[in-house]
mmCIF file of C-alpha atoms and ligand atoms in Angstrom:
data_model
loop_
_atom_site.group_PDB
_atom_site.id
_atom_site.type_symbol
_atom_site.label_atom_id
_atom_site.label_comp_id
_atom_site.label_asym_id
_atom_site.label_seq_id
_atom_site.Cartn_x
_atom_site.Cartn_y
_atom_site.Cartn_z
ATOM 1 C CA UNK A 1 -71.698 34.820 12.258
ATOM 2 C CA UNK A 2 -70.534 36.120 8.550
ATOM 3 C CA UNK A 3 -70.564 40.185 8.074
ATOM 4 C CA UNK A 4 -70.243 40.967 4.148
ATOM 5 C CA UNK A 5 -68.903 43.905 3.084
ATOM 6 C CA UNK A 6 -68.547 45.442 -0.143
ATOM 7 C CA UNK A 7 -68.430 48.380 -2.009
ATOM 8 C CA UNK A 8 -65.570 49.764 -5.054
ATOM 9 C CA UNK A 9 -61.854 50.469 -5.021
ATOM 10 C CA UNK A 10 -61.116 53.123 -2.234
ATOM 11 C CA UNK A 11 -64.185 53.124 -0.033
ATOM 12 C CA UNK A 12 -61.862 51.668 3.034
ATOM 13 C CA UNK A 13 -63.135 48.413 3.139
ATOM 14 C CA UNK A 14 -60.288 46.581 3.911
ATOM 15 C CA UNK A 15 -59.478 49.183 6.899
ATOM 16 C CA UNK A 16 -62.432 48.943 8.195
ATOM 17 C CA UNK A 17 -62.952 45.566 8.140
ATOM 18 C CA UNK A 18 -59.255 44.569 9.902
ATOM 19 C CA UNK A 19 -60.103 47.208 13.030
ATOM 20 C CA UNK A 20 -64.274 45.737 13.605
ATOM 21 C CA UNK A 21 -62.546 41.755 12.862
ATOM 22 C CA UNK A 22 -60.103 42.814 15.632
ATOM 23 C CA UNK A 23 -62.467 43.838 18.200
ATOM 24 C CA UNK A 24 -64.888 41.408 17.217
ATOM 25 C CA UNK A 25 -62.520 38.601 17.380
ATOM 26 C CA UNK A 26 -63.469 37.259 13.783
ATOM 27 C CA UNK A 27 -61.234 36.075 11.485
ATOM 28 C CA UNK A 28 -61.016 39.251 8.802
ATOM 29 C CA UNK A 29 -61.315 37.593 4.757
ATOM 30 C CA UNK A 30 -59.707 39.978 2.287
ATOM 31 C CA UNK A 31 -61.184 38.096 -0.720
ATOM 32 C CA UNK A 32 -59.503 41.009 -3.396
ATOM 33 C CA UNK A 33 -55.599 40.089 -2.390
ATOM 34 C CA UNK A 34 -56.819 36.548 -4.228
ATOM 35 C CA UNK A 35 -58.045 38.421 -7.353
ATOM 36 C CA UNK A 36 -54.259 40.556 -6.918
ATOM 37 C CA UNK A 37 -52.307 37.447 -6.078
ATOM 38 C CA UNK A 38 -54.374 35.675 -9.301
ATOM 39 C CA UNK A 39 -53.049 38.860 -11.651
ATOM 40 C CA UNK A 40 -49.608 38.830 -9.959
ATOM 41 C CA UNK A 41 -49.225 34.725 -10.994
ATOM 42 C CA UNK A 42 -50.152 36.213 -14.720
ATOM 43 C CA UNK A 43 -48.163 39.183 -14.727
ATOM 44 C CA UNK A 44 -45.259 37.128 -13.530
ATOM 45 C CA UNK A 45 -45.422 34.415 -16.250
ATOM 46 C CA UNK A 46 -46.383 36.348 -18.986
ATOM 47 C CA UNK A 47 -49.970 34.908 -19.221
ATOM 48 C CA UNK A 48 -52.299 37.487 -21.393
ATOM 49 C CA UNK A 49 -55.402 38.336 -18.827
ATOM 50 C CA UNK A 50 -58.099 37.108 -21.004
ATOM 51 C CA UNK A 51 -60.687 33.880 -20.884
ATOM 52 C CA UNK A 52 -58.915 31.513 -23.030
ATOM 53 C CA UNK A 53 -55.414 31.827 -20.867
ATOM 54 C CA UNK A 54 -56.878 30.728 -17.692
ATOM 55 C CA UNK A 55 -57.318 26.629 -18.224
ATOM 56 C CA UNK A 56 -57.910 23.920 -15.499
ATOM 57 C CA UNK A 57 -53.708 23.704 -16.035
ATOM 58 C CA UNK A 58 -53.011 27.166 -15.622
ATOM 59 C CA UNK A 59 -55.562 27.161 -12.907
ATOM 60 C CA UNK A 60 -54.266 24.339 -10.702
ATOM 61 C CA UNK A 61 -50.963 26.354 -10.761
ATOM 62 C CA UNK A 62 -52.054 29.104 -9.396
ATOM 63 C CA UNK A 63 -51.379 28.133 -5.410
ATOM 64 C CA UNK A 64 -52.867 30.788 -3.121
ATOM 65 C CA UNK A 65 -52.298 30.254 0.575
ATOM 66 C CA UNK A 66 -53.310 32.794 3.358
ATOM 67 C CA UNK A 67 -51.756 33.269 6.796
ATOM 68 C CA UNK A 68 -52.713 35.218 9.784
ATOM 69 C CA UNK A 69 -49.745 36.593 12.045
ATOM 70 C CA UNK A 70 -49.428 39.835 13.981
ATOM 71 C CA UNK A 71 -49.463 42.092 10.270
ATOM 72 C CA UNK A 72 -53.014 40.319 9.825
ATOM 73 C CA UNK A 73 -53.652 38.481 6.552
ATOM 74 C CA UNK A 74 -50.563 37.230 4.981
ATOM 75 C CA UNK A 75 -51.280 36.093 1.026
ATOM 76 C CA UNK A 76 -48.481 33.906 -0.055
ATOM 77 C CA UNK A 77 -49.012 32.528 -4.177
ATOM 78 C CA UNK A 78 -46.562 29.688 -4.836
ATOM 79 C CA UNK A 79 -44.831 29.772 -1.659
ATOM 80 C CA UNK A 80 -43.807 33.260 -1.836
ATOM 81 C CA UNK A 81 -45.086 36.156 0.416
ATOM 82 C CA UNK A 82 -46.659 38.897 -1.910
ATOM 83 C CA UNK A 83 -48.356 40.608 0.380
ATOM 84 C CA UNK A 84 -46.609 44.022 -0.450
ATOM 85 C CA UNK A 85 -46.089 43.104 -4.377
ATOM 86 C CA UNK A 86 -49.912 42.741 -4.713
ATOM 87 C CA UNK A 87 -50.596 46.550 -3.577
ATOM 88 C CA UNK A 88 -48.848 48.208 -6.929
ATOM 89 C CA UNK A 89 -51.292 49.453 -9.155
ATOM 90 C CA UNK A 90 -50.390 47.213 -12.259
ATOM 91 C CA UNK A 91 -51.355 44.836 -9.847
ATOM 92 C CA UNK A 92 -54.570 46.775 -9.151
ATOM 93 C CA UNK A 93 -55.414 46.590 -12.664
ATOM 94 C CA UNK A 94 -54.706 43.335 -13.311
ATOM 95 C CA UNK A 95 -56.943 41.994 -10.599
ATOM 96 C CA UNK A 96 -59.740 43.954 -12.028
ATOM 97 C CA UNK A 97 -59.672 42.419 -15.196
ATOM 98 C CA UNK A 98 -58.847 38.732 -14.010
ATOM 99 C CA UNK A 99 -61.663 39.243 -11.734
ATOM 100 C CA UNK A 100 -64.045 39.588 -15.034
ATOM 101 C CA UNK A 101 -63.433 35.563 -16.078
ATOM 102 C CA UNK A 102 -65.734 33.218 -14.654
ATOM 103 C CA UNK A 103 -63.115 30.496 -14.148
ATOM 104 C CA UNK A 104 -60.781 32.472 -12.015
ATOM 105 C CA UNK A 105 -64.201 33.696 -9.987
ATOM 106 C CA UNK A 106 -65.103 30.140 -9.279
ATOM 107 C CA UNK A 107 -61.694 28.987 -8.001
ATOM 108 C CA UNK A 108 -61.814 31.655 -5.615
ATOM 109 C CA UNK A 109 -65.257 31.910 -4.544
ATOM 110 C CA UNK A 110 -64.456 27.666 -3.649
ATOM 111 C CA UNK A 111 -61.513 29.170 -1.489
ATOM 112 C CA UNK A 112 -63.301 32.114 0.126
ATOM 113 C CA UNK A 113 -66.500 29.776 1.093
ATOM 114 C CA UNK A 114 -63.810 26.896 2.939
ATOM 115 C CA UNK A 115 -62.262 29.781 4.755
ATOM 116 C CA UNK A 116 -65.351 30.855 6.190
ATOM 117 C CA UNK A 117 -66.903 27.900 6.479
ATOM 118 C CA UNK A 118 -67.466 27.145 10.268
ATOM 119 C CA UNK A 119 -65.604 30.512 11.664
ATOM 120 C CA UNK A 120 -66.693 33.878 12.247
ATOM 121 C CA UNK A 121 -65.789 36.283 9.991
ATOM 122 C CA UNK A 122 -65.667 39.744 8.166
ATOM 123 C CA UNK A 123 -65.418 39.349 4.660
ATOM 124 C CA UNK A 124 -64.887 42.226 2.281
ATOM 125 C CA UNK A 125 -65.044 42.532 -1.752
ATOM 126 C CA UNK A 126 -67.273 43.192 -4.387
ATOM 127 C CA UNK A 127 -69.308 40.032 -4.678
ATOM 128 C CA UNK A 128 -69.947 39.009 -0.990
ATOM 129 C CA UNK A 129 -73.062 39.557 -0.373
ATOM 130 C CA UNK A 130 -74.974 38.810 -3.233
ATOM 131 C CA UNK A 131 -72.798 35.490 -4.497
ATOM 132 C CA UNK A 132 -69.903 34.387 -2.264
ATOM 133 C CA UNK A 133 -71.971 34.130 1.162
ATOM 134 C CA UNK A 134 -75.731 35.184 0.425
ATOM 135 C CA UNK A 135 -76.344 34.046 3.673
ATOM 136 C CA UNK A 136 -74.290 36.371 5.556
ATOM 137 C CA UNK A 137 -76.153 37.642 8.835
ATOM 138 C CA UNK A 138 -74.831 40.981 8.229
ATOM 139 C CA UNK A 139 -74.429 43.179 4.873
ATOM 140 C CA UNK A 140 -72.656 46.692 4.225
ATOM 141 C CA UNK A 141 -72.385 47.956 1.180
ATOM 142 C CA UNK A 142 -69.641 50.750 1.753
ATOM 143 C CA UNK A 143 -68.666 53.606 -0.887
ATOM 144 C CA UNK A 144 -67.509 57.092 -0.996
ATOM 145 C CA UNK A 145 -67.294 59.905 -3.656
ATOM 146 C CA UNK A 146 -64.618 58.990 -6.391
ATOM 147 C CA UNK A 147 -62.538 61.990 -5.210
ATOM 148 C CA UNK A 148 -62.439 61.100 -1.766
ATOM 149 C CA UNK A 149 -61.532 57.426 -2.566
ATOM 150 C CA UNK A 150 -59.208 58.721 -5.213
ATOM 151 C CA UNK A 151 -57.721 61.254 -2.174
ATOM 152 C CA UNK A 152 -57.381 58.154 0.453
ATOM 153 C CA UNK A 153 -55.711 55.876 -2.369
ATOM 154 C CA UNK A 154 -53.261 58.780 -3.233
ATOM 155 C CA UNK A 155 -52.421 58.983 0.787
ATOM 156 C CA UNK A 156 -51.831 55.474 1.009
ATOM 157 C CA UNK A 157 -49.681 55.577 -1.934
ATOM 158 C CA UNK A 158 -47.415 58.346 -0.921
ATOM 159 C CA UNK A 159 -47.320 57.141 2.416
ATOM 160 C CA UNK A 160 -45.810 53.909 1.416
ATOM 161 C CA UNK A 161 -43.145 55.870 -0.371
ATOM 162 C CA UNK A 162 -44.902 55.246 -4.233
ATOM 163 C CA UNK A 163 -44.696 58.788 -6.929
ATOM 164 C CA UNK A 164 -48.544 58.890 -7.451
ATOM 165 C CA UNK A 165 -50.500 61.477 -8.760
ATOM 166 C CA UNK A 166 -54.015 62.664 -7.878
ATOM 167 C CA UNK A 167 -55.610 62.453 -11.661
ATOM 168 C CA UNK A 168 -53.730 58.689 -12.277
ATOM 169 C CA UNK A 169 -55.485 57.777 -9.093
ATOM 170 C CA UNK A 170 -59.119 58.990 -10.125
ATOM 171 C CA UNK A 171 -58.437 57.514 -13.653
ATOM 172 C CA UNK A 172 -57.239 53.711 -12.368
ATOM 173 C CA UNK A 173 -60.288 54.232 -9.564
ATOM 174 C CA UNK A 174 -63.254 54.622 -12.483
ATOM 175 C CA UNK A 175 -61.605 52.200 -14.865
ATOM 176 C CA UNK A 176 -61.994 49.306 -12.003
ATOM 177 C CA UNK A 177 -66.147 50.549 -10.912
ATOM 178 C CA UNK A 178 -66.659 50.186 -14.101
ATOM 179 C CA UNK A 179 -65.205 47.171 -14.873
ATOM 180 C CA UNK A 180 -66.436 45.579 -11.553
ATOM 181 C CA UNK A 181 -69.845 46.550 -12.146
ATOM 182 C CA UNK A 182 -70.163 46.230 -15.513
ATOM 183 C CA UNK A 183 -68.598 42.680 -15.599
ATOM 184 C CA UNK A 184 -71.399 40.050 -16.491
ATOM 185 C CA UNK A 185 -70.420 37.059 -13.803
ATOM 186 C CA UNK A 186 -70.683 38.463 -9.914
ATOM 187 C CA UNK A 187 -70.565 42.272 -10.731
ATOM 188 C CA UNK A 188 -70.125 44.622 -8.266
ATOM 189 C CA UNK A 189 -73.630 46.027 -6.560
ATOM 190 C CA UNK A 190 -75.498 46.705 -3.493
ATOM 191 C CA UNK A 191 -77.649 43.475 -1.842
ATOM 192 C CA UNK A 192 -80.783 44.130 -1.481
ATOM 193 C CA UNK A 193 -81.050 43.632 2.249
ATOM 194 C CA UNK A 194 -77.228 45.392 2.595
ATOM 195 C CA UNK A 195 -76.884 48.618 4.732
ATOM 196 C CA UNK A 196 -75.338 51.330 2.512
ATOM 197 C CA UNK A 197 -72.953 53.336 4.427
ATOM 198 C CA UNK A 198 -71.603 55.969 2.453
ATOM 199 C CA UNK A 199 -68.251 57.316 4.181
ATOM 200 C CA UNK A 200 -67.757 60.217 2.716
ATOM 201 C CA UNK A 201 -66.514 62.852 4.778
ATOM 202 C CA UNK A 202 -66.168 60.182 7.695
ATOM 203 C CA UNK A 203 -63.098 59.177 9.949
ATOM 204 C CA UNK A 204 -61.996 55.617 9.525
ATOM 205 C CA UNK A 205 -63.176 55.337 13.404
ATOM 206 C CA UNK A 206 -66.692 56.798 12.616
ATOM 207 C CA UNK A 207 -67.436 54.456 10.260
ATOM 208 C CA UNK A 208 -65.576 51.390 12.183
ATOM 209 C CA UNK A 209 -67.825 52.901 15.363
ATOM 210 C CA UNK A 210 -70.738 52.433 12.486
ATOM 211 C CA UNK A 211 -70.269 48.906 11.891
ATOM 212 C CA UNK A 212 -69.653 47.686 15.253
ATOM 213 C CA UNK A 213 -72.914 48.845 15.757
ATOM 214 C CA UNK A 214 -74.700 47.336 13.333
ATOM 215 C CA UNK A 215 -72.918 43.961 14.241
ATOM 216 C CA UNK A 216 -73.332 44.010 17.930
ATOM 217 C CA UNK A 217 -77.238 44.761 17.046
ATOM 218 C CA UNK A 218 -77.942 41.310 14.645
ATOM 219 C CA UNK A 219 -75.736 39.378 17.669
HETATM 220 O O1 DC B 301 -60.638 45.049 -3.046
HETATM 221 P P1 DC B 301 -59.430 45.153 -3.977
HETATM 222 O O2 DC B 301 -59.208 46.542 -4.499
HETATM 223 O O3 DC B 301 -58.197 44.592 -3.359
HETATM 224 O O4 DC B 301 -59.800 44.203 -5.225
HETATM 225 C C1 DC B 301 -59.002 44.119 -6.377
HETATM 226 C C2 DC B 301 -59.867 43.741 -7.573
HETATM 227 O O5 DC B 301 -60.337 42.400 -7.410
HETATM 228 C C3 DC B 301 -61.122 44.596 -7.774
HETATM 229 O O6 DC B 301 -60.901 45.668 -8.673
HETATM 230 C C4 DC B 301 -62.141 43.626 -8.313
HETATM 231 C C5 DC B 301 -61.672 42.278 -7.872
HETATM 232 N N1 DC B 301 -62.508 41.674 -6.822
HETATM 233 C C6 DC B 301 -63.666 41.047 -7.217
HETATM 234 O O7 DC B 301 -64.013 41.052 -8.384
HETATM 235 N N2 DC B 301 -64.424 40.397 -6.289
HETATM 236 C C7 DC B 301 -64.084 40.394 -5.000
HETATM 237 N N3 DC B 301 -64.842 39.732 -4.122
HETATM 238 C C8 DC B 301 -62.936 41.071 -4.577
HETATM 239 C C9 DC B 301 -62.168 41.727 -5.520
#
């Protein structure tokens, strides 16, 4: 069984996704960490983030590996673990506009589709259920109100020690919905046959509760 989810920056995908794979006992897909770990390669070699950089060359170095231990998914580019690295918001940025170039998308998209190929999983991202796995039994398109996503980004921020301030936040936050959804190649936007939840004003266990419940019905 595949359950898409997607939705913009801050709508607790990612959260929600880790807690229903874990009592589900599917394997949980964070397709935007490749998108991060793809900006992180550029930021790190000095490539400019625009069509023309990204070549079959450039391309083929670009060595994304994912692990699952205890933490959950582990995203290791080049050998290195970068799963903390790919959480700053230069990062965030970065994967926003990498995510706009078709070449990068289909390199990914090849990744994403092998990794879910014959397992259940949870997959969560912006393109899921419309492009990477149309066929998913399950779709949830999940969003909130900009300040609320802008108010659980700033929490997560602080809480991991970062200087962050609430306006930044809301600023970096529309810049990527509108690049996402604007983009012309896999935008972001709702399926057609996706449930919208909109979690605004919800706990993380409400909406996880939500989702369980919407799985456990299509199994
Ligand atoms: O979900 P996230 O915030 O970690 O994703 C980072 C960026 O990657 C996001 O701004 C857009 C891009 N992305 C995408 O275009 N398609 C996906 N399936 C996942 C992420």
């Amino acid at each position: 069984m595949k359950i898409a989810i997607d939705g913009p920056a801050g709508a607790g995908k990612s959260s929600i996704a880790k807690l229903a794979a874990k009592e589900l006992g599917f394997i949980y897909i964070d397709t935007g960490a490749m998108y991060r770990a793809s900006a992180l390669y550029a930021i790190e070699n000095g490539i400019e983030i625009c069509e023309k950089s990204f070549t079959k060359d450039v391309l083929d170095k670009i060595k994304i590996d994912i692990k699952y231990d205890e933490e959950g998914q582990r995203i290791i580019l080049c050998g290195k673990d970068v799963s903390k690295r790919i959480r700053e918001s230069d990062v965030s940025i970065g994967a926003s506009n990498i995510a706009v170039i078709p070449a990068v998308r289909i390199k990914l998209v090849e990744l994403q589709r092998e990794l879910a190929e014959g397992n259940n999983v949870i997959m969560d991202g912006r393109d899921i259920g419309t492009y990477v796995l149309p066929d998913a039994e399950l779709k949830i398109y999940l969003t909130a109100s900009t300040d609320e996503r802008a108010n659980r980004r700033l929490k997560e921020l602080r809480e991991k020690g970062q200087t962050a301030d609430f306006e930044q936040v809301k600023r970096d936050i529309e810049y990527r919905d509108k690049n996402d959804s604007e983009r012309e190649f896999a935008p972001l936007r709702k399926a057609e046959d996706a449930v919208l939840v909109d979690s605004t004003g919800m706990t993380i266990d409400e909406v996880k509760n939500r989702i369980l419940e919407l799985a456990k019905e299509k199994m």
